[in-house]
PDB file of C-alpha atoms and ligand atoms in Angstrom:
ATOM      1  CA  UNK A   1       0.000   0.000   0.000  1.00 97.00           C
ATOM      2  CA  UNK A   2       1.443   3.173  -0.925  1.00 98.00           C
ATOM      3  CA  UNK A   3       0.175   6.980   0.504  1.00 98.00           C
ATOM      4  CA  UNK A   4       0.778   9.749  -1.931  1.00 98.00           C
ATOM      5  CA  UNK A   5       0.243  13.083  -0.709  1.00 98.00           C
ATOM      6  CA  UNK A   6      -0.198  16.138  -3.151  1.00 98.00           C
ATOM      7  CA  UNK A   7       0.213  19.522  -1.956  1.00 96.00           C
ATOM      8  CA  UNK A   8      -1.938  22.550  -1.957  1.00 96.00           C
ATOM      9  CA  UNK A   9       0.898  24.204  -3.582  1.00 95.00           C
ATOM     10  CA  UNK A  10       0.693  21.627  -6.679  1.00 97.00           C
ATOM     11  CA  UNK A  11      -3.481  21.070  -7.249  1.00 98.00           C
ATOM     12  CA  UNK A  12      -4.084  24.659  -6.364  1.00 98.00           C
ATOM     13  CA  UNK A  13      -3.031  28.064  -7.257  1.00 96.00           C
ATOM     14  CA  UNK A  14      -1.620  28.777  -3.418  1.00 87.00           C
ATOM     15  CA  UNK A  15      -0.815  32.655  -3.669  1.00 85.00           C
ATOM     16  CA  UNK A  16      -4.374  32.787  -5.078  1.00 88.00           C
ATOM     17  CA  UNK A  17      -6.587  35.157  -2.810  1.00 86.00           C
ATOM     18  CA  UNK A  18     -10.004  33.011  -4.107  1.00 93.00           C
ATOM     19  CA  UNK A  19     -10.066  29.183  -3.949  1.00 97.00           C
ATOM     20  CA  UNK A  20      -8.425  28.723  -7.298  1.00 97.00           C
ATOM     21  CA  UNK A  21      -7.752  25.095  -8.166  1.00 98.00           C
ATOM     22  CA  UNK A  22      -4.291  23.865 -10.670  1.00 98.00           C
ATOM     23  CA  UNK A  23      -6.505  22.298 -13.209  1.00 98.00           C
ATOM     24  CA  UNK A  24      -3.507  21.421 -15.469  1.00 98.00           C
ATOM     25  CA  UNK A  25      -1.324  20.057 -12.849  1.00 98.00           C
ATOM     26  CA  UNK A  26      -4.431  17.993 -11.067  1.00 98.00           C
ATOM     27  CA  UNK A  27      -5.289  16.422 -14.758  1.00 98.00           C
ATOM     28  CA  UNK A  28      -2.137  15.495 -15.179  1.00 98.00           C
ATOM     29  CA  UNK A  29      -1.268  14.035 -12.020  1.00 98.00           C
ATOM     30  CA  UNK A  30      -4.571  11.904 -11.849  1.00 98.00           C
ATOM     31  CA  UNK A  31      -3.602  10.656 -15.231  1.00 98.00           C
ATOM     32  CA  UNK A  32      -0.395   9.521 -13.884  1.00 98.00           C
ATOM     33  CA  UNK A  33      -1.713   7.938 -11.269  1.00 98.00           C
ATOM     34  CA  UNK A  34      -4.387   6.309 -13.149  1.00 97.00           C
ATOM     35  CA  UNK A  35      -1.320   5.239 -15.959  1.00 98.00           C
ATOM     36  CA  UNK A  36       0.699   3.989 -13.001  1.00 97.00           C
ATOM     37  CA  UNK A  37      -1.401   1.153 -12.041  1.00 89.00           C
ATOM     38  CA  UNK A  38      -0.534   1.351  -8.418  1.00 92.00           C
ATOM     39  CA  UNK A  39      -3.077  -1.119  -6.808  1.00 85.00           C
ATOM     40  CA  UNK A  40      -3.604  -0.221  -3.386  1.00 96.00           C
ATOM     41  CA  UNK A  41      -3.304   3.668  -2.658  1.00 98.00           C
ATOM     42  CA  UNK A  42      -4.318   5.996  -0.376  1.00 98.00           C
ATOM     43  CA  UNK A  43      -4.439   9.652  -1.602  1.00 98.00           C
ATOM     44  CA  UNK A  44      -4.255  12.850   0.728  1.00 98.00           C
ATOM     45  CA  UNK A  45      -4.294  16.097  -0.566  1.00 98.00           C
ATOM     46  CA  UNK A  46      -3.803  20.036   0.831  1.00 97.00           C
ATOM     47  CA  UNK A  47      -5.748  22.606   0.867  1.00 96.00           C
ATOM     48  CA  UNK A  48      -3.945  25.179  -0.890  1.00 95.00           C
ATOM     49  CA  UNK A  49      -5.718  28.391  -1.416  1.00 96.00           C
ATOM     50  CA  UNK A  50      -9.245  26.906  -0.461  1.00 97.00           C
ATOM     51  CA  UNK A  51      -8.126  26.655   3.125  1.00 94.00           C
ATOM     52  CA  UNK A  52      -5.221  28.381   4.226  1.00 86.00           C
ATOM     53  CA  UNK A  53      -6.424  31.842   3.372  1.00 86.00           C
ATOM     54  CA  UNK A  54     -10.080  31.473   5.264  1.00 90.00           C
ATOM     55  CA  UNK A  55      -7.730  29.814   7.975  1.00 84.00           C
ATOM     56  CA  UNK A  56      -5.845  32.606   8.745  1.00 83.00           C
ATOM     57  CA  UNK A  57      -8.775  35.275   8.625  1.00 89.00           C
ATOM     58  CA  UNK A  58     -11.253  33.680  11.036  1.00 90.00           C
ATOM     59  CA  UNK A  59      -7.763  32.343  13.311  1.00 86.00           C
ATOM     60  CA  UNK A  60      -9.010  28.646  13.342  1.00 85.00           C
ATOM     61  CA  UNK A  61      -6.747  27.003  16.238  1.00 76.00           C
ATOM     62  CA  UNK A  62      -6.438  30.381  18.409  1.00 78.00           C
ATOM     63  CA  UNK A  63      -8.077  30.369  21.428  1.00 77.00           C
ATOM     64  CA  UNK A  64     -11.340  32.467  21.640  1.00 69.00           C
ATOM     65  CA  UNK A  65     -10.786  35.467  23.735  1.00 73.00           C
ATOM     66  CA  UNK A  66     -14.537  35.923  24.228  1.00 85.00           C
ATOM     67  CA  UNK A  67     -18.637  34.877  22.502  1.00 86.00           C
ATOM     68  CA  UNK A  68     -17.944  36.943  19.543  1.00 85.00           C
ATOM     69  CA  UNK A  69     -14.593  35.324  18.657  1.00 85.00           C
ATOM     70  CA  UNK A  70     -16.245  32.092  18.916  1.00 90.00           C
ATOM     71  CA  UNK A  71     -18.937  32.880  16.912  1.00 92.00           C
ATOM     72  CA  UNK A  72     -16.674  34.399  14.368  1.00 92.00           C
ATOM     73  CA  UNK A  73     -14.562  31.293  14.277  1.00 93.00           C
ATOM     74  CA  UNK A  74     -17.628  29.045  14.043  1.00 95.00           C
ATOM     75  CA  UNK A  75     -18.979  30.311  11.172  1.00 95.00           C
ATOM     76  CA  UNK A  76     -14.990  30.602   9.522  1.00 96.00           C
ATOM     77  CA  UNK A  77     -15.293  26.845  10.547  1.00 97.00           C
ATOM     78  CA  UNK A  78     -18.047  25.830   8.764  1.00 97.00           C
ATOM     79  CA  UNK A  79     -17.163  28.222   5.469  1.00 97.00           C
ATOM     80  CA  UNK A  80     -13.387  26.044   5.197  1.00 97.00           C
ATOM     81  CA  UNK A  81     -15.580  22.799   5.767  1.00 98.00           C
ATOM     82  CA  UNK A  82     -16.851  23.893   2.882  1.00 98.00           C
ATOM     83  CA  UNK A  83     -14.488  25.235   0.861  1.00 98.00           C
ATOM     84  CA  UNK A  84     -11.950  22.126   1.109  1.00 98.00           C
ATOM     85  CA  UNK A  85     -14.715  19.655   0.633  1.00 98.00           C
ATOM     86  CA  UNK A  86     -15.394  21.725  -3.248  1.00 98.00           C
ATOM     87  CA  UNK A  87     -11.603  20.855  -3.665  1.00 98.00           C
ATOM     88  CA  UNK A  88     -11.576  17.840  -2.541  1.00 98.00           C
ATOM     89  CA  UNK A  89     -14.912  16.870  -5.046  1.00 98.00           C
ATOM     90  CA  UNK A  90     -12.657  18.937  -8.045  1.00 98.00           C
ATOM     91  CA  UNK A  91      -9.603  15.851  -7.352  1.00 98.00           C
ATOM     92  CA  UNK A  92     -12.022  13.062  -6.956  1.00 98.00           C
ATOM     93  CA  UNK A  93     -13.626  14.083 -10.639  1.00 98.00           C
ATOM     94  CA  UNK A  94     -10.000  14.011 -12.171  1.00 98.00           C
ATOM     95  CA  UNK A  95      -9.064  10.899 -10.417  1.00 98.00           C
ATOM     96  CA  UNK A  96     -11.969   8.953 -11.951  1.00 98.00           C
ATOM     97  CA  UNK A  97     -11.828  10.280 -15.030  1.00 98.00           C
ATOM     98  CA  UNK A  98      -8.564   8.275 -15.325  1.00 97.00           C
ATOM     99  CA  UNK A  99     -10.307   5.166 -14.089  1.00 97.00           C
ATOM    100  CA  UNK A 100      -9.445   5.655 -10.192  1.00 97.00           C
ATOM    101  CA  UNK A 101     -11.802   4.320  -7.604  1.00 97.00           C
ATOM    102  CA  UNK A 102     -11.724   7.348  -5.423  1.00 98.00           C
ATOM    103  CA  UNK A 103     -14.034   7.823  -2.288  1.00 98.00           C
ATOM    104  CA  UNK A 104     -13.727  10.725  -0.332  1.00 98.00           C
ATOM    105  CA  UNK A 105     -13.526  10.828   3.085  1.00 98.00           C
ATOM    106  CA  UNK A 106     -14.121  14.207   4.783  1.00 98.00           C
ATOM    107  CA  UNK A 107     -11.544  14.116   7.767  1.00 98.00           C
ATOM    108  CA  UNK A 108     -13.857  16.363  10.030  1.00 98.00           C
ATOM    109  CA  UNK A 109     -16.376  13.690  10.007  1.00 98.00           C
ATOM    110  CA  UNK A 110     -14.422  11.071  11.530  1.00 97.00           C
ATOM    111  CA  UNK A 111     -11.006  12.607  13.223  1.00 98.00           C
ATOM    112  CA  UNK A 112     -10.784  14.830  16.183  1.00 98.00           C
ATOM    113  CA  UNK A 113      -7.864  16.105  18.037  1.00 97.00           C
ATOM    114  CA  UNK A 114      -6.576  17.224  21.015  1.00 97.00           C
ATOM    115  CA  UNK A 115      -4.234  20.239  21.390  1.00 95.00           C
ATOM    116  CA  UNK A 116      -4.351  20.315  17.432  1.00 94.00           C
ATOM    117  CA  UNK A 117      -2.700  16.650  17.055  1.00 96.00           C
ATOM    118  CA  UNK A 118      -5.239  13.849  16.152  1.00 98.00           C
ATOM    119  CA  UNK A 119      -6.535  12.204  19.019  1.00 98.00           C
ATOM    120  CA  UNK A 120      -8.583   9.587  17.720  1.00 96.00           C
ATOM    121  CA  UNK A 121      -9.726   8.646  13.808  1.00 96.00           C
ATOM    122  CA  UNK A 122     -11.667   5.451  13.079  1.00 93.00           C
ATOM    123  CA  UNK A 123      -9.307   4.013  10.493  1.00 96.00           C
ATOM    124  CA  UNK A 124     -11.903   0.757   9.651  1.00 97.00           C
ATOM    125  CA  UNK A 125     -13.635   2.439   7.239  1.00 95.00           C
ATOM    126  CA  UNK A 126     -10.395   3.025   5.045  1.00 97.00           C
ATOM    127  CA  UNK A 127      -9.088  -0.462   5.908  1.00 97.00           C
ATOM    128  CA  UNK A 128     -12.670  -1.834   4.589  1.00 97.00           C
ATOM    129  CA  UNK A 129     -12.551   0.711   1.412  1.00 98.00           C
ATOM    130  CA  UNK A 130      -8.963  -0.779   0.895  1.00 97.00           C
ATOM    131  CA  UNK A 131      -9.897  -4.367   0.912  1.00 97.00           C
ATOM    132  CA  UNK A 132     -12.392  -3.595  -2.135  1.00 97.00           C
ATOM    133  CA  UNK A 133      -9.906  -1.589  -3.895  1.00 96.00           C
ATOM    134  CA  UNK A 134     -11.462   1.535  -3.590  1.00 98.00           C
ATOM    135  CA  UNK A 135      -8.774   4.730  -2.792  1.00 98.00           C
ATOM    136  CA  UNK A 136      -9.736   6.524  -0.452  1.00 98.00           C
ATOM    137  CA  UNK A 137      -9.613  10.334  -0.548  1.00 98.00           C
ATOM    138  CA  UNK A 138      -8.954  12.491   2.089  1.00 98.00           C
ATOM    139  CA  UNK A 139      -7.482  15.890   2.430  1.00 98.00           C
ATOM    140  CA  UNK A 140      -6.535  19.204   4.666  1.00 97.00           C
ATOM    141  CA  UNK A 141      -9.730  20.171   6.752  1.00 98.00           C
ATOM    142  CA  UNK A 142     -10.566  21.868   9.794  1.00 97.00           C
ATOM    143  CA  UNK A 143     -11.778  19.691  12.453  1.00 97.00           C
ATOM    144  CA  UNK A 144     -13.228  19.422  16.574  1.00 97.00           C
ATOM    145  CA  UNK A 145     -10.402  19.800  18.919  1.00 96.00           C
ATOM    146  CA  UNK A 146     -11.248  18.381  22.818  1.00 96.00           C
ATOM    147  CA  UNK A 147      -8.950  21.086  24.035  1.00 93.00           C
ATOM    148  CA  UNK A 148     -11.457  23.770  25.790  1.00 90.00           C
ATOM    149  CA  UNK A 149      -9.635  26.552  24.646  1.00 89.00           C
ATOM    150  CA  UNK A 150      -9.071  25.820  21.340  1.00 89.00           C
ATOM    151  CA  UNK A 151     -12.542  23.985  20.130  1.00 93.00           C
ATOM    152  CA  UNK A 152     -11.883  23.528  16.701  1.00 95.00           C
ATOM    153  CA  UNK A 153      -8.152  23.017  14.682  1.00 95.00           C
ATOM    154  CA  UNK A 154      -6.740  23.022  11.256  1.00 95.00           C
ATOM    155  CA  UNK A 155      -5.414  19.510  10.049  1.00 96.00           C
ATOM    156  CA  UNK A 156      -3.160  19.469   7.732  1.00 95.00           C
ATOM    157  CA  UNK A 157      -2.991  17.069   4.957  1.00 96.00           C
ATOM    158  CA  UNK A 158       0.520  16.142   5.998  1.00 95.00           C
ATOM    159  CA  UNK A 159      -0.278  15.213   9.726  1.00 96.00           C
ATOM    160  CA  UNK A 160      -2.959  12.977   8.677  1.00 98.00           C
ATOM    161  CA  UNK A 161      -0.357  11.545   6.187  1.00 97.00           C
ATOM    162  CA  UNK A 162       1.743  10.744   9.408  1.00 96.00           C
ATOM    163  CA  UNK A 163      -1.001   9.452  11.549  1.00 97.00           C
ATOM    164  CA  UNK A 164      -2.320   6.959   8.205  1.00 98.00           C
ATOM    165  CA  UNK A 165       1.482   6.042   8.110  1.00 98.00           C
ATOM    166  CA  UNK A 166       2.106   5.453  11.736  1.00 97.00           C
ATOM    167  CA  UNK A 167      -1.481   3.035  11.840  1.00 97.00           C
ATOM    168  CA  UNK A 168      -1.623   1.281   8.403  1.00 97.00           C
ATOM    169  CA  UNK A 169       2.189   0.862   7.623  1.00 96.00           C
ATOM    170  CA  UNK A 170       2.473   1.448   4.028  1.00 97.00           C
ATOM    171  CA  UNK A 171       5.271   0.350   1.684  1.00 95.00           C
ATOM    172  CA  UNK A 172       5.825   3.880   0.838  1.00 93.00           C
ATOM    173  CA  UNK A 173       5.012   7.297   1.423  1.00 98.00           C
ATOM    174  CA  UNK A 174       5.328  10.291  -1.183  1.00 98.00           C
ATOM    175  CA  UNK A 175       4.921  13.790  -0.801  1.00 98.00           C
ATOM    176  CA  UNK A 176       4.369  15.754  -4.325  1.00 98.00           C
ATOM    177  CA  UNK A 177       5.123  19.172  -3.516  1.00 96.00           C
ATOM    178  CA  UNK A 178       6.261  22.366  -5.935  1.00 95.00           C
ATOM    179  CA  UNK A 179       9.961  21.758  -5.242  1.00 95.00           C
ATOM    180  CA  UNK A 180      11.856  19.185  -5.868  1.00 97.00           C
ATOM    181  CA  UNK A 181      12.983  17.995  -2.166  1.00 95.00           C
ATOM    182  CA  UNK A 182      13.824  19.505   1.077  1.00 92.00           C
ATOM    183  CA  UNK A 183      16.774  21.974   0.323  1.00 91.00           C
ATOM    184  CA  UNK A 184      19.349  23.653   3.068  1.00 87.00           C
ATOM    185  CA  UNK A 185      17.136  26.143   3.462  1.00 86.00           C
ATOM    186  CA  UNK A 186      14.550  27.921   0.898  1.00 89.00           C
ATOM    187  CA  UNK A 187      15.207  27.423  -2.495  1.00 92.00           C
ATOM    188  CA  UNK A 188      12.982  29.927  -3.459  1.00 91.00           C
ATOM    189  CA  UNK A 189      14.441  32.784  -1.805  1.00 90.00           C
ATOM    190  CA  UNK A 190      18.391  31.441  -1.715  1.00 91.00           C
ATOM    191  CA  UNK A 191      19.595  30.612  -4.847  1.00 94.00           C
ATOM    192  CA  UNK A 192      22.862  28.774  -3.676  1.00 94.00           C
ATOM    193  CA  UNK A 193      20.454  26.364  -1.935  1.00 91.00           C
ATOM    194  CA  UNK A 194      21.412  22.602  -2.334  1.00 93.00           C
ATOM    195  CA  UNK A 195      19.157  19.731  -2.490  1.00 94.00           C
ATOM    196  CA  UNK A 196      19.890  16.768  -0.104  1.00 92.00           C
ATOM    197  CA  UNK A 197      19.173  13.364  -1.012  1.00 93.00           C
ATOM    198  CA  UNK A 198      18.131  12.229   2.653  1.00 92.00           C
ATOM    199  CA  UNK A 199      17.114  13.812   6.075  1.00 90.00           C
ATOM    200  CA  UNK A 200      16.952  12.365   8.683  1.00 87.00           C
ATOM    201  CA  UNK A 201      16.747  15.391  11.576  1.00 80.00           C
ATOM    202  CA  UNK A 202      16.016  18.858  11.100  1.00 74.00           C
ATOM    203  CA  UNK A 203      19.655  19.534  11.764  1.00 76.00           C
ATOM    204  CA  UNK A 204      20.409  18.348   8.461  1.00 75.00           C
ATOM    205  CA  UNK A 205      18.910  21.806   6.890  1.00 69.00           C
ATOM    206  CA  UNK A 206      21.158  24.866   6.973  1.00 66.00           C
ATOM    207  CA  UNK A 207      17.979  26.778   8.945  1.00 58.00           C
ATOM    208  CA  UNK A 208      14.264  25.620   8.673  1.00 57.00           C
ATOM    209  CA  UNK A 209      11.430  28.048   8.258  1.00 58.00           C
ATOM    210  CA  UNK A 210       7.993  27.782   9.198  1.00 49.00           C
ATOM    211  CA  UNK A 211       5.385  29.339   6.438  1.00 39.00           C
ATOM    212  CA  UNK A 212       6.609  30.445   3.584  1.00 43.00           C
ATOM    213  CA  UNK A 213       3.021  31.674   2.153  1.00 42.00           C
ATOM    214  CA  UNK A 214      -0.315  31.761   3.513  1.00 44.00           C
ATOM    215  CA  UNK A 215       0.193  28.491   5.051  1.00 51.00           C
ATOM    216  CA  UNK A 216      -1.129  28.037   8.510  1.00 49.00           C
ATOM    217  CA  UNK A 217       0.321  24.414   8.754  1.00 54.00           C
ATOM    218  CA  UNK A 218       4.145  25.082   9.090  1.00 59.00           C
ATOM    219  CA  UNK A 219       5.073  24.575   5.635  1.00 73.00           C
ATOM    220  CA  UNK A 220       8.473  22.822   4.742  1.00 83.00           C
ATOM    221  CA  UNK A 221       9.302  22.779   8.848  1.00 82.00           C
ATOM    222  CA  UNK A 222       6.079  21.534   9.812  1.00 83.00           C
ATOM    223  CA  UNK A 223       6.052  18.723   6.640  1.00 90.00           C
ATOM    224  CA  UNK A 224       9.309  17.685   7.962  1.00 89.00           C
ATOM    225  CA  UNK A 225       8.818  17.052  11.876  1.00 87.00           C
ATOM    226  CA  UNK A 226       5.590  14.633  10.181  1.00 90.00           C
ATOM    227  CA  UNK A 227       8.198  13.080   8.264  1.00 94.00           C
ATOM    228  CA  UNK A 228      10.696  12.440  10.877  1.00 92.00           C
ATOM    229  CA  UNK A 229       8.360  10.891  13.304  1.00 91.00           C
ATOM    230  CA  UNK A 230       7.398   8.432  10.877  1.00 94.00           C
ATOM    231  CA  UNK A 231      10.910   7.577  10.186  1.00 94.00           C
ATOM    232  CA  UNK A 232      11.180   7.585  13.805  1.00 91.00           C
ATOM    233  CA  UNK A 233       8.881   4.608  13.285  1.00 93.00           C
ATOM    234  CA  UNK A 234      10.704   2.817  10.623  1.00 93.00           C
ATOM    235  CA  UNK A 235       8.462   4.193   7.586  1.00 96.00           C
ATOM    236  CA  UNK A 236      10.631   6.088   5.150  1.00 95.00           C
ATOM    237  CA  UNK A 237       8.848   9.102   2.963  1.00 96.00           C
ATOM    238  CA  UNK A 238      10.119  10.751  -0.230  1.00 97.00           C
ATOM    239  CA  UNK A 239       9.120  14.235  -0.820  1.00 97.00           C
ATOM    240  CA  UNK A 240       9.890  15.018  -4.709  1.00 98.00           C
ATOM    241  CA  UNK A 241       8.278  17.614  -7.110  1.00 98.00           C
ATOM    242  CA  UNK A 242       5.010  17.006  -8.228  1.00 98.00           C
ATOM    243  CA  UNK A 243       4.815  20.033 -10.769  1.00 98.00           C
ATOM    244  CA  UNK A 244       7.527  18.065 -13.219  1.00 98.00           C
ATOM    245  CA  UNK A 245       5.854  15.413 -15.271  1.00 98.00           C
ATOM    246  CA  UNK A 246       5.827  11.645 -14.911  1.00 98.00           C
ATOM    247  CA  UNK A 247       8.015  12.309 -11.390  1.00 98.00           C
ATOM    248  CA  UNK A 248       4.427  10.968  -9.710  1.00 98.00           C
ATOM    249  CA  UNK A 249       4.282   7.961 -12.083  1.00 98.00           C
ATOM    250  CA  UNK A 250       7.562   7.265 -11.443  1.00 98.00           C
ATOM    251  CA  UNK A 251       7.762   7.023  -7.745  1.00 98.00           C
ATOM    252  CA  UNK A 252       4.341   5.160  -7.862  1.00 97.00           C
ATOM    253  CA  UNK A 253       6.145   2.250  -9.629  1.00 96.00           C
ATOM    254  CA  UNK A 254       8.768   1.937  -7.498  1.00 95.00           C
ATOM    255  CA  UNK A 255      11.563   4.794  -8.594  1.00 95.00           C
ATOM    256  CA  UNK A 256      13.371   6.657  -5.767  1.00 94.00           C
ATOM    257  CA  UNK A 257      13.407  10.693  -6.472  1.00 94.00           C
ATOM    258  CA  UNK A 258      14.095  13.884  -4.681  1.00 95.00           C
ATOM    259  CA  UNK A 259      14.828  13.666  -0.938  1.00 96.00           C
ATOM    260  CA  UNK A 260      14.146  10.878   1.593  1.00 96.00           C
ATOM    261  CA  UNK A 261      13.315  10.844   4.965  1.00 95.00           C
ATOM    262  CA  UNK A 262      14.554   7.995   6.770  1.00 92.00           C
ATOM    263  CA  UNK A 263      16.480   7.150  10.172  1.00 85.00           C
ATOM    264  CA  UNK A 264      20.646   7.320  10.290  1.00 76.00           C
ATOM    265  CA  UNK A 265      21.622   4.036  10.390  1.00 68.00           C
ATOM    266  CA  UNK A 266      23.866   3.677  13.393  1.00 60.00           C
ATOM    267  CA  UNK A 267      27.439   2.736  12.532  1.00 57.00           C
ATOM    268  CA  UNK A 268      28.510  -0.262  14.794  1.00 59.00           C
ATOM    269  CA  UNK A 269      31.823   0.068  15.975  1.00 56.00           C
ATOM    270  CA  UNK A 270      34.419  -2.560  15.973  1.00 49.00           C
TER     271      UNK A 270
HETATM  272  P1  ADP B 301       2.720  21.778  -0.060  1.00 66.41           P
HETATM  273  O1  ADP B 301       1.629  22.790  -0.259  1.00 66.41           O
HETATM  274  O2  ADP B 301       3.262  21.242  -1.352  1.00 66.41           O
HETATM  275  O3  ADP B 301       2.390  20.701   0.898  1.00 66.41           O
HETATM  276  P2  ADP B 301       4.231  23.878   1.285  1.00 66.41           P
HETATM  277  O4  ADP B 301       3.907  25.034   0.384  1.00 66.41           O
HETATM  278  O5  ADP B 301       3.625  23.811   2.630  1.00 66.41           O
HETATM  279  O6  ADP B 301       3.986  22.504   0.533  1.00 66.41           O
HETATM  280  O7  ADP B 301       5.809  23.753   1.428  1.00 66.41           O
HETATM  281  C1  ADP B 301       6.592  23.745   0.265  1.00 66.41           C
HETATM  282  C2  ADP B 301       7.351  25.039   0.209  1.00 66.41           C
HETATM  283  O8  ADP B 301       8.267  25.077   1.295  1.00 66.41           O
HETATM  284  C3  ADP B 301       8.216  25.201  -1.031  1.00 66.41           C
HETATM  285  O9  ADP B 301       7.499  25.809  -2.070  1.00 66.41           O
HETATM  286  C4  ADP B 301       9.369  26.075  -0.536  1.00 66.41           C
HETATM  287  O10 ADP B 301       9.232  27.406  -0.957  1.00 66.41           O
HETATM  288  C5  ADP B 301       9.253  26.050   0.983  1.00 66.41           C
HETATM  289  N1  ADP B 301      10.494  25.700   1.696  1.00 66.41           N
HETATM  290  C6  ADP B 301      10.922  26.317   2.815  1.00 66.41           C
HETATM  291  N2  ADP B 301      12.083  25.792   3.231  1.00 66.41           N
HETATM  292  C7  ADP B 301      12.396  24.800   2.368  1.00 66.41           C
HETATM  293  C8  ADP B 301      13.487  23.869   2.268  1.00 66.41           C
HETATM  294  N3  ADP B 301      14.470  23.867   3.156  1.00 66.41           N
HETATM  295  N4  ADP B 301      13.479  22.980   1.240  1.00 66.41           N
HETATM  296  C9  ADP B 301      12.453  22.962   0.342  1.00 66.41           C
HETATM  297  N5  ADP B 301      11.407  23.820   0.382  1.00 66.41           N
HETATM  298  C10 ADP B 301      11.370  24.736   1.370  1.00 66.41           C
END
C-alpha cells in the first residue's frame, strides 16, 4: 500500500486570494496515477488556497478570547468545511476520469484532536474501502479539537499523512510538492540552496522556516517534523516535485526521487 500526498501548492493556485484550483497540474497528475497502475493507494491532498487563506482570517486554532470570537470562528469553521470539501470533489472528478476508484472521506467527520494533534480517527472504514480496492480520498480540513480553549483546529494534509502512516504501515510514502525535495534552506528565496538526497533530523537543513506563504500548517518545517516521526517509526517518505511530469508515475512504480526521509543508520563500531 502506498500513501501519496499532493500539496496545496501543486493542485491549487496557493498565492491565489479566491479558492483557485491547478486544473492542469491535477489532470495530469490523476492521469499519472491512473497510468501507473498502483493497486492499493491511499491519496491525501492540501488545501492550498481553499483553506489556508479562510484559515488565517477567522484564526481557526487560536483560542477564543470571548462569545464573539467564537462565533466568528464558528462560522470561519463551517465556510473552510466547505471550501476544502469543493476541492476535494474537483480531485475526486479528475481521479476517476482516469479510471481511479476514489471515495472521499471528509476528515472532520471522523477525526478529532486534542491540542491540534489527532486524538482519535476510526481508520476501519479506510481499511474496509482498501480491501475492495477503492482509494480513499482524504485531504486538509478543519476539524473538533477536545482542548477547551481551542474547540476547533486546522489539520493538515501532511499530519494525517503521518497518523495513516504510523497506523496502516504502508510500503511507501510520497509527498508531491512544488519543489523538488527539502533543500538547506529555501530554495525559493536562496539561490545557492542545495538539495539533499536524505534527512533524517532537522539539523540536516542549513535553517528551517515555518510558512513560507499563507500556510497556517508550518510549511516545509512543519512537513518535515511529520516526516521524521514516521521515520522515527521505521516508515521512510520521499518528498519530490510534483509540478515536473511523470516524477508521480515514477515514484508510484517503485523509482526513488528527490529527498528521503529515513532514520541514520547507526554505525557499529568494531
Ligand atoms: P505543499 O503545499 O506542497 O504541501 P508547502 O507550500 O507547505 O507545501 O511547502 C513547500 C514550500 O516550502 C516550497 O514551495 C518552498 O518554498 C518552501 N520551503 C521552505 N524551506 C524549504 C526547504 N528547506 N526545502 C524545500 N522547500 C522549502
Amino acid at each position: 500500500m502506498i500513501i501519496l500526498k499532493l500539496g496545496g501548492s501543486v493542485i491549487t493556485k496557493k498565492e491565489a486570494t479566491e479558492p483557485t484550483a491547478d486544473y492542469e497540474n491535477l489532470d495530469r497528475i490523476a492521469k499519472e496515477i491512473g497510468e501507473s497502475s498502483c493497486q492499493k493507494l491511499i491519496i491525501i491532498h492540501g488545501a492550498g488556497s481553499y483553506g489556508h487563506p479562510f484559515a488565517k482570517k477567522y484564526g481557526i486554532g487560536d483560542t477564543s478570547e470571548n462569545r464573539e470570537d467564537l462565533q466568528r470562528k464558528k462560522r470561519g469553521f463551517c465556510i473552510i468545511q466547505d471550501s476544502v470539501k469543493t476541492l476535494n470533489r474537483i480531485v475526486c472528478e479528475h481521479l476517476r476520469k482516469y479510471g481511479i476508484l476514489a471515495v472521499s472521506l471528509q476528515p472532520s467527520s471522523f477525526i478529532i484532536t486534542r491540542n491540534t494533534r489527532i486524538y482519535y480517527g476510526n481508520l476501519n472504514l479506510i481499511k474496509k474501502y482498501l480491501y475492495l480496492r477503492f482509494v480513499p480520498v482524504l485531504y486538509g480540513d478543519v476539524v473538533l479539537d477536545l482542548e477547551e480553549s481551542i474547540k476547533m483546529a486546522v489539520l493538515s494534509g501532511d499530519q494525517i499523512t503521518r497518523y495513516l502512516g504510523e497506523h496502516l504501515k504502508p510500503e511507501k510514502v510520497i509527498l508531491g510538492s512544488d519543489v523538488n525535495g527539502i533543500y538547506t534552506k529555501n530554495p525559493k528565496k536562496y539561490p545557492d540552496a542545495q538539495l539533499i538526497d536524505h534527512v533524517s533530523s532537522l539539523d540536516d537543513l542549513e535553517f528551517i522556516e515555518g510558512a513560507t506563504t499563507a500556510d497556517v500548517t508550518g510549511g516545509m518545517g512543519g512537513k518535515l517534523l511529520e516526516l521524521i516521526k514516521l521515520a522515527d517509526l521505521g516508515i521512510e517518505s520521499e518528498i519530490l516535485n510534483a509540478a515536473k511530469p511523470d516524477l508521480i508515475k515514477r515514484a508510484l512504480q517503485g523509482e526513488r526521487i528527490g529527498t528521503v526521509i529515513k532514520v541514520k543508520e547507526k554505525k557499529i563500531k568494531g
